[in-house]
Amino acid sequence: MPEILEVETARALLDARALDREISAVHAPDAWFLKRGLTPRAALAVLKGQSFTHARRRGKLILVDLSSAGSVPERPGSVLGLHLGMSGRVLVDDQAAGDPLLYASNKPDPAWHRFGVTFADGGTMFLRDPRRLGGVELDPDEDRLGPDAFDLTLAQLRAIVARSRAPVKAVLMDQSRIAGLGNLLCDEILWRAGIDPARLAQDLGDDEVKRLHRAVRDTLRILGRRGGSHTGELTSARGPGLHCPKDGAPLLRRIVGGRTTYSCPLHQI
């Protein structure tokens, strides 16, 4: 499932192959996939004749800047927000970003092209989403998201956990607090930090918060090099009857923060 690492791969593909190409047509067959008031007609009016100038990201939200509006160079263009949801992949000229998804079909079915554009040079950009859980919006409110997980500072993390009595895993997954972390990454981070996912965030000591911050940075760096959120040590052990890769203890399976959670009852305290 796409988490911050997979979304970063999609952003990089857009940045490498979709910029500075004039948009000649818009593909928006699924009005439900357009969010926050965006309509197919409005998407066509904004995008046609423009080009993508920069592909950014905040957490799991891709932000694609458009060229200046109309013939007024000093007027900023709009921003296209792309959400991959749980099964979305970005394709540019039929090249898909990242490794094949583990929990959704990778069949190249055009019926799953929920949104896209055709460039004047004949190329295309599509968001393919079999499960239809992603979305597209125009000029998204970026400030509704917390700091990007890659940029999270220790001071920010201290402040976030200090004011919450929710389980620490729920806090890590709250996109308004920290943007980008999903279920697999949170389980891996807490496993590496040796912290029980159900611990109340406010109860963590300062040494534990430091371990947690270090685990966020290390997990993103290591799994990013390996190829994605599915490459963690704990991920291969997620399943009935499996054991902790660190100490061999039977893993504990629970629902924490509304999500299926695996943790080690021996070293995660």
PDB file of C-alpha atoms in Angstrom, residues 6 20 47 66 98 103 109 127 130 132 134 137 143 151 153-154 169 177 181 187 190-191 194 199 202 206 234 241 259:
ATOM      1  CA  GLU A   6       5.988   4.967  -2.465  1.00  0.00           C
ATOM      2  CA  ASP A  20       7.283  21.250 -18.972  1.00  0.00           C
ATOM      3  CA  LEU A  47      -5.254  22.203 -16.944  1.00  0.00           C
ATOM      4  CA  LEU A  66       1.037  24.332 -12.800  1.00  0.00           C
ATOM      5  CA  GLY A  98       7.813   2.067  -7.815  1.00  0.00           C
ATOM      6  CA  TYR A 103      -2.187  -5.612  -1.688  1.00  0.00           C
ATOM      7  CA  ASP A 109      -6.494  -2.084 -16.966  1.00  0.00           C
ATOM      8  CA  LEU A 127      -3.401   7.895 -11.784  1.00  0.00           C
ATOM      9  CA  PRO A 130      -8.151  -0.309  -8.746  1.00  0.00           C
ATOM     10  CA  ARG A 132     -10.866   3.825  -6.091  1.00  0.00           C
ATOM     11  CA  GLY A 134      -7.449   7.882  -3.885  1.00  0.00           C
ATOM     12  CA  GLU A 137      -8.132  17.972  -5.894  1.00  0.00           C
ATOM     13  CA  ASP A 143      -1.554  23.283   6.106  1.00  0.00           C
ATOM     14  CA  ASP A 151      11.570  16.661   7.963  1.00  0.00           C
ATOM     15  CA  THR A 153      12.514  17.345  14.154  1.00  0.00           C
ATOM     16  CA  LEU A 154      12.988  16.046  17.669  1.00  0.00           C
ATOM     17  CA  LYS A 169       0.784   4.464  16.975  1.00  0.00           C
ATOM     18  CA  ARG A 177       0.223  15.643  13.330  1.00  0.00           C
ATOM     19  CA  LEU A 181       3.450   7.503   7.932  1.00  0.00           C
ATOM     20  CA  ASP A 187       4.776  -0.832  13.045  1.00  0.00           C
ATOM     21  CA  LEU A 190       7.866   1.273  16.859  1.00  0.00           C
ATOM     22  CA  TRP A 191       9.484  -2.178  16.560  1.00  0.00           C
ATOM     23  CA  GLY A 194      11.255  -0.829  21.233  1.00  0.00           C
ATOM     24  CA  ARG A 199       1.417   3.060  24.951  1.00  0.00           C
ATOM     25  CA  GLN A 202       1.936  11.428  26.602  1.00  0.00           C
ATOM     26  CA  ASP A 206      12.323  11.832  26.863  1.00  0.00           C
ATOM     27  CA  LEU A 234       8.971  -6.708  10.782  1.00  0.00           C
ATOM     28  CA  GLY A 241       2.190 -17.766  14.190  1.00  0.00           C
ATOM     29  CA  ARG A 259      -5.471  -0.652  12.312  1.00  0.00           C
TER      30      ARG A 259
END
